[in-house]
Short mmCIF file of C-alpha atoms in Angstrom, two decimals:
data_model
loop_
_atom_site.label_atom_id
_atom_site.label_comp_id
_atom_site.label_asym_id
_atom_site.label_seq_id
_atom_site.Cartn_x
_atom_site.Cartn_y
_atom_site.Cartn_z
CA LYS U 951 43.52 -21.95 34.11
CA ALA U 952 41.87 -19.24 32.02
CA GLY U 953 41.67 -19.87 28.29
CA VAL U 954 42.28 -17.52 25.40
CA THR U 955 39.98 -14.54 25.81
CA GLN U 956 38.77 -12.53 22.85
CA THR U 957 36.79 -9.33 23.08
CA PRO U 958 34.29 -8.34 21.97
CA ARG U 959 32.35 -11.46 21.01
CA TYR U 960 30.24 -9.65 18.44
CA LEU U 961 30.78 -6.44 16.53
CA ILE U 962 28.82 -4.60 13.87
CA LYS U 963 30.59 -1.89 11.90
CA THR U 964 29.84 0.22 8.87
CA ARG U 965 31.85 0.12 5.66
CA GLY U 966 34.79 2.49 5.81
CA GLN U 967 35.14 2.38 9.57
CA GLN U 968 38.00 0.79 11.42
CA VAL U 969 37.90 -1.84 14.14
CA THR U 970 40.21 -3.16 16.84
CA LEU U 971 39.91 -6.68 18.21
CA SER U 972 41.59 -7.85 21.40
CA CYS U 973 43.08 -11.14 22.46
CA SER U 974 44.44 -12.18 25.85
CA PRO U 975 46.45 -15.41 25.61
CA ILE U 976 46.75 -18.12 28.20
CA SER U 977 49.13 -17.10 30.95
CA GLY U 978 52.66 -18.09 29.98
CA HIS U 979 51.90 -18.30 26.27
CA ARG U 980 54.02 -15.86 24.32
CA SER U 981 53.02 -16.79 20.78
CA VAL U 982 49.75 -15.31 19.53
CA SER U 983 48.25 -15.93 16.10
CA TRP U 984 45.22 -14.55 14.32
CA TYR U 985 43.00 -16.29 11.77
CA GLN U 986 40.07 -15.19 9.67
CA GLN U 987 37.26 -17.70 9.15
CA THR U 988 34.65 -17.25 6.40
CA PRO U 989 32.29 -19.74 4.75
CA GLY U 990 33.90 -19.19 1.37
CA GLN U 991 37.61 -19.08 2.17
CA GLY U 992 37.65 -21.17 5.32
CA LEU U 993 40.38 -20.51 7.89
CA GLN U 994 43.14 -18.20 6.74
CA PHE U 995 46.24 -17.16 8.64
CA LEU U 996 46.59 -13.44 9.30
CA PHE U 997 49.74 -13.06 11.41
CA GLU U 998 51.69 -14.39 14.35
CA TYR U 999 53.50 -12.54 17.13
CA PHE U 1000 56.07 -13.57 19.67
CA SER U 1001 57.62 -11.22 22.23
CA GLU U 1002 56.11 -8.23 20.48
CA THR U 1003 57.63 -9.22 17.14
CA GLN U 1004 55.69 -10.31 14.08
CA ARG U 1005 57.26 -13.53 12.87
CA ASN U 1006 54.95 -14.36 9.99
CA LYS U 1007 52.21 -12.67 8.02
CA GLY U 1008 49.53 -14.08 5.73
CA ASN U 1009 48.36 -12.78 2.38
CA PHE U 1010 46.09 -10.02 3.52
CA PRO U 1011 46.10 -6.36 2.46
CA GLY U 1012 47.83 -3.74 4.54
CA ARG U 1013 44.48 -2.71 6.02
CA PHE U 1014 44.97 -5.66 8.38
CA SER U 1015 47.53 -5.02 11.07
CA GLY U 1016 48.34 -6.28 14.49
CA ARG U 1017 50.54 -5.82 17.46
CA GLN U 1018 51.53 -7.56 20.65
CA PHE U 1019 52.19 -5.95 23.98
CA SER U 1020 54.81 -6.81 26.58
CA ASN U 1021 52.25 -8.82 28.57
CA SER U 1022 51.63 -10.94 25.40
CA ARG U 1023 48.14 -9.51 24.86
CA SER U 1024 47.51 -8.83 21.21
CA GLU U 1025 45.31 -6.62 19.15
CA MET U 1026 44.45 -6.67 15.48
CA ASN U 1027 43.17 -3.69 13.58
CA VAL U 1028 41.29 -3.51 10.33
CA SER U 1029 41.01 -0.12 8.70
CA THR U 1030 38.64 1.04 5.97
CA LEU U 1031 36.32 -1.90 6.48
CA GLU U 1032 34.81 -3.64 3.47
CA LEU U 1033 31.78 -5.92 3.33
CA GLY U 1034 34.11 -8.84 2.61
CA ASP U 1035 35.80 -8.37 5.96
CA SER U 1036 32.74 -9.83 7.65
CA ALA U 1037 34.06 -12.96 9.33
CA LEU U 1038 34.85 -14.78 12.51
CA TYR U 1039 38.27 -13.69 13.73
CA LEU U 1040 40.03 -16.27 15.83
CA CYS U 1041 42.99 -15.73 18.09
CA ALA U 1042 45.20 -18.59 19.23
CA SER U 1043 48.07 -18.83 21.67
CA SER U 1044 50.82 -21.33 22.31
CA ARG U 1045 53.70 -21.87 24.67
CA ILE U 1046 55.50 -24.08 22.15
CA ASP U 1047 53.95 -23.96 18.68
CA SER U 1048 54.67 -27.57 17.86
CA TYR U 1049 52.43 -28.59 20.72
CA GLY U 1050 49.49 -26.94 19.06
CA TYR U 1051 47.62 -23.73 19.50
CA THR U 1052 44.76 -23.05 21.89
CA PHE U 1053 42.04 -20.96 20.31
CA GLY U 1054 39.65 -18.42 21.71
CA SER U 1055 35.94 -18.33 20.89
CA GLY U 1056 36.46 -15.61 18.33
CA THR U 1057 35.01 -12.22 17.49
CA ARG U 1058 32.18 -12.22 14.98
CA LEU U 1059 32.58 -9.07 12.88
CA THR U 1060 29.75 -7.96 10.63
CA VAL U 1061 30.33 -5.10 8.23
CA VAL U 1062 27.19 -3.41 6.91
CA ALA J 395 53.09 -23.69 -0.34
CA GLN J 396 51.29 -26.37 1.58
CA THR J 397 47.73 -27.42 0.91
CA VAL J 398 45.37 -29.50 3.01
CA THR J 399 42.40 -31.30 1.48
CA GLN J 400 39.41 -32.75 3.27
CA SER J 401 37.30 -34.50 0.66
CA GLN J 402 34.24 -35.17 2.83
CA PRO J 403 32.25 -31.98 3.43
CA GLU J 404 29.74 -33.83 5.62
CA MET J 405 29.50 -37.15 7.39
CA SER J 406 27.13 -38.75 9.83
CA VAL J 407 27.45 -41.64 12.23
CA GLN J 408 25.26 -43.39 14.76
CA GLU J 409 26.05 -42.98 18.42
CA ALA J 410 28.53 -45.60 19.69
CA GLU J 411 29.77 -46.42 16.19
CA THR J 412 33.16 -45.67 14.63
CA VAL J 413 33.79 -43.07 11.95
CA THR J 414 36.88 -42.08 9.97
CA LEU J 415 37.50 -38.60 8.59
CA SER J 416 39.94 -38.24 5.71
CA CYS J 417 42.67 -35.67 5.16
CA THR J 418 45.41 -35.43 2.58
CA TYR J 419 48.08 -32.78 2.32
CA ASP J 420 50.69 -31.64 -0.11
CA THR J 421 54.11 -30.45 0.96
CA SER J 422 57.74 -30.66 0.01
CA GLU J 423 58.77 -30.38 3.64
CA SER J 424 60.11 -33.38 5.51
CA ASN J 425 59.63 -32.05 9.01
CA TYR J 426 56.17 -30.90 10.01
CA TYR J 427 53.27 -31.38 12.38
CA LEU J 428 49.71 -32.36 11.69
CA PHE J 429 46.69 -31.59 13.81
CA TRP J 430 43.00 -32.29 14.01
CA TYR J 431 40.83 -29.59 15.52
CA LYS J 432 37.10 -29.69 16.21
CA GLN J 433 34.83 -26.67 16.17
CA PRO J 434 31.42 -27.17 17.81
CA PRO J 435 28.62 -24.63 17.43
CA SER J 436 30.18 -22.68 20.30
CA ARG J 437 32.80 -21.63 17.70
CA GLN J 438 35.84 -22.44 19.81
CA MET J 439 38.44 -24.51 18.00
CA ILE J 440 39.55 -27.40 20.20
CA LEU J 441 42.72 -29.41 19.60
CA VAL J 442 41.82 -33.07 19.27
CA ILE J 443 45.12 -34.71 18.41
CA ARG J 444 48.57 -33.93 17.01
CA GLN J 445 51.16 -35.95 15.10
CA GLU J 446 54.85 -35.29 14.51
CA ALA J 447 55.87 -36.26 10.99
CA TYR J 448 59.12 -37.83 12.17
CA LYS J 449 57.24 -40.30 14.36
CA GLN J 450 56.04 -43.45 12.68
CA GLN J 451 53.78 -44.37 15.56
CA ASN J 452 50.24 -43.11 15.13
CA ALA J 453 48.99 -40.74 17.80
CA THR J 454 46.05 -41.68 20.01
CA GLU J 455 44.01 -39.69 22.51
CA ASN J 456 41.34 -41.75 24.24
CA ARG J 457 38.64 -42.42 21.61
CA PHE J 458 40.53 -40.50 18.92
CA SER J 459 43.34 -41.97 16.84
CA VAL J 460 45.01 -41.15 13.56
CA ASN J 461 46.28 -43.16 10.64
CA PHE J 462 49.35 -41.27 9.44
CA GLN J 463 50.74 -42.40 6.09
CA LYS J 464 53.67 -40.10 5.37
CA ALA J 465 54.50 -41.43 1.93
CA ALA J 466 50.89 -41.11 0.83
CA LYS J 467 50.58 -37.74 2.64
CA SER J 468 47.46 -38.94 4.33
CA PHE J 469 46.30 -38.18 7.87
CA SER J 470 42.90 -39.63 8.75
CA LEU J 471 41.10 -39.33 12.09
CA LYS J 472 39.23 -42.25 13.59
CA ILE J 473 36.63 -41.61 16.27
CA SER J 474 35.57 -44.69 18.19
CA ASP J 475 32.43 -45.05 20.28
CA SER J 476 31.02 -41.82 18.83
CA GLN J 477 29.16 -39.58 21.26
CA LEU J 478 26.58 -36.87 20.68
CA GLY J 479 29.12 -34.34 21.91
CA ASP J 480 31.39 -35.23 19.02
CA THR J 481 29.03 -33.41 16.66
CA ALA J 482 31.15 -30.59 15.25
CA MET J 483 33.14 -29.35 12.30
CA TYR J 484 36.50 -31.10 12.14
CA PHE J 485 39.52 -29.44 10.61
CA CYS J 486 42.79 -31.02 9.58
CA ALA J 487 45.78 -28.68 9.84
CA PHE J 488 49.45 -28.62 8.83
CA MET J 489 52.36 -26.73 10.32
CA LYS J 490 55.84 -26.65 8.88
CA HIS J 491 58.78 -27.14 11.19
CA GLY J 492 62.43 -27.06 10.27
CA SER J 493 65.91 -26.34 11.45
CA GLY J 494 65.11 -22.67 11.23
CA GLY J 495 62.06 -23.20 13.35
CA SER J 496 58.42 -23.38 12.55
CA ASN J 497 56.76 -20.88 10.28
CA TYR J 498 54.25 -20.49 13.13
CA LYS J 499 51.38 -20.86 10.74
CA LEU J 500 48.62 -23.44 10.60
CA THR J 501 47.25 -24.31 7.17
CA PHE J 502 43.74 -25.69 7.46
CA GLY J 503 41.56 -27.86 5.29
CA LYS J 504 37.99 -26.79 4.51
CA GLY J 505 36.59 -29.02 7.22
CA THR J 506 34.22 -31.97 7.59
CA LEU J 507 30.90 -31.49 9.35
CA LEU J 508 30.33 -34.57 11.49
CA THR J 509 26.89 -35.28 12.89
CA VAL J 510 26.44 -37.99 15.50
CA ASN J 511 22.87 -39.30 15.51
CA PRO J 512 21.20 -40.81 18.59
#
């Protein structure tokens, strides 16, 4: 059974650019969440989607957005990149959230 | 808002020994779930064990067990017979769950870096 797949694994962008990260959940998982991981702030919740609907959103500026497609694949977009956006972005999926989320290996974004 | 605190930034243990990682949390919720995740250098977060707050019985998964003290809001992880492959960052996490459903959000502690020495 394939796990949660995130692409790309590494990304280097310049300040002011925008970036799109992709996440393919485990087959049958309809809930997809995104987290930002940094050494200073730790793991922070970005947003969660289920059946193409955002059910919860973390305290991030509007430059961070996401969406989910009908096949449950999800993308997150960050516009007008800042140096502080450099982080590991983790995607997680779940069939039933109380059972726990399965995480992907993340996308390491570096903003220069 | 919920908070999760892991007071041990780093710990080490000898192979085959037992180690306990601490976690405390603060919430006004009565119905919630608690999780321990491990993150090895490969970066992938792996679910180690989960606990439903309404269950008094402590969860166990092979060499991993928890000591859940709801009144004290404490959720420690015990790793028995430690193995080199257990070397990783360990995160404690909280998720609210209620009659209206979960808020679908994991709140993580800052993590404990566990090193298992040969």
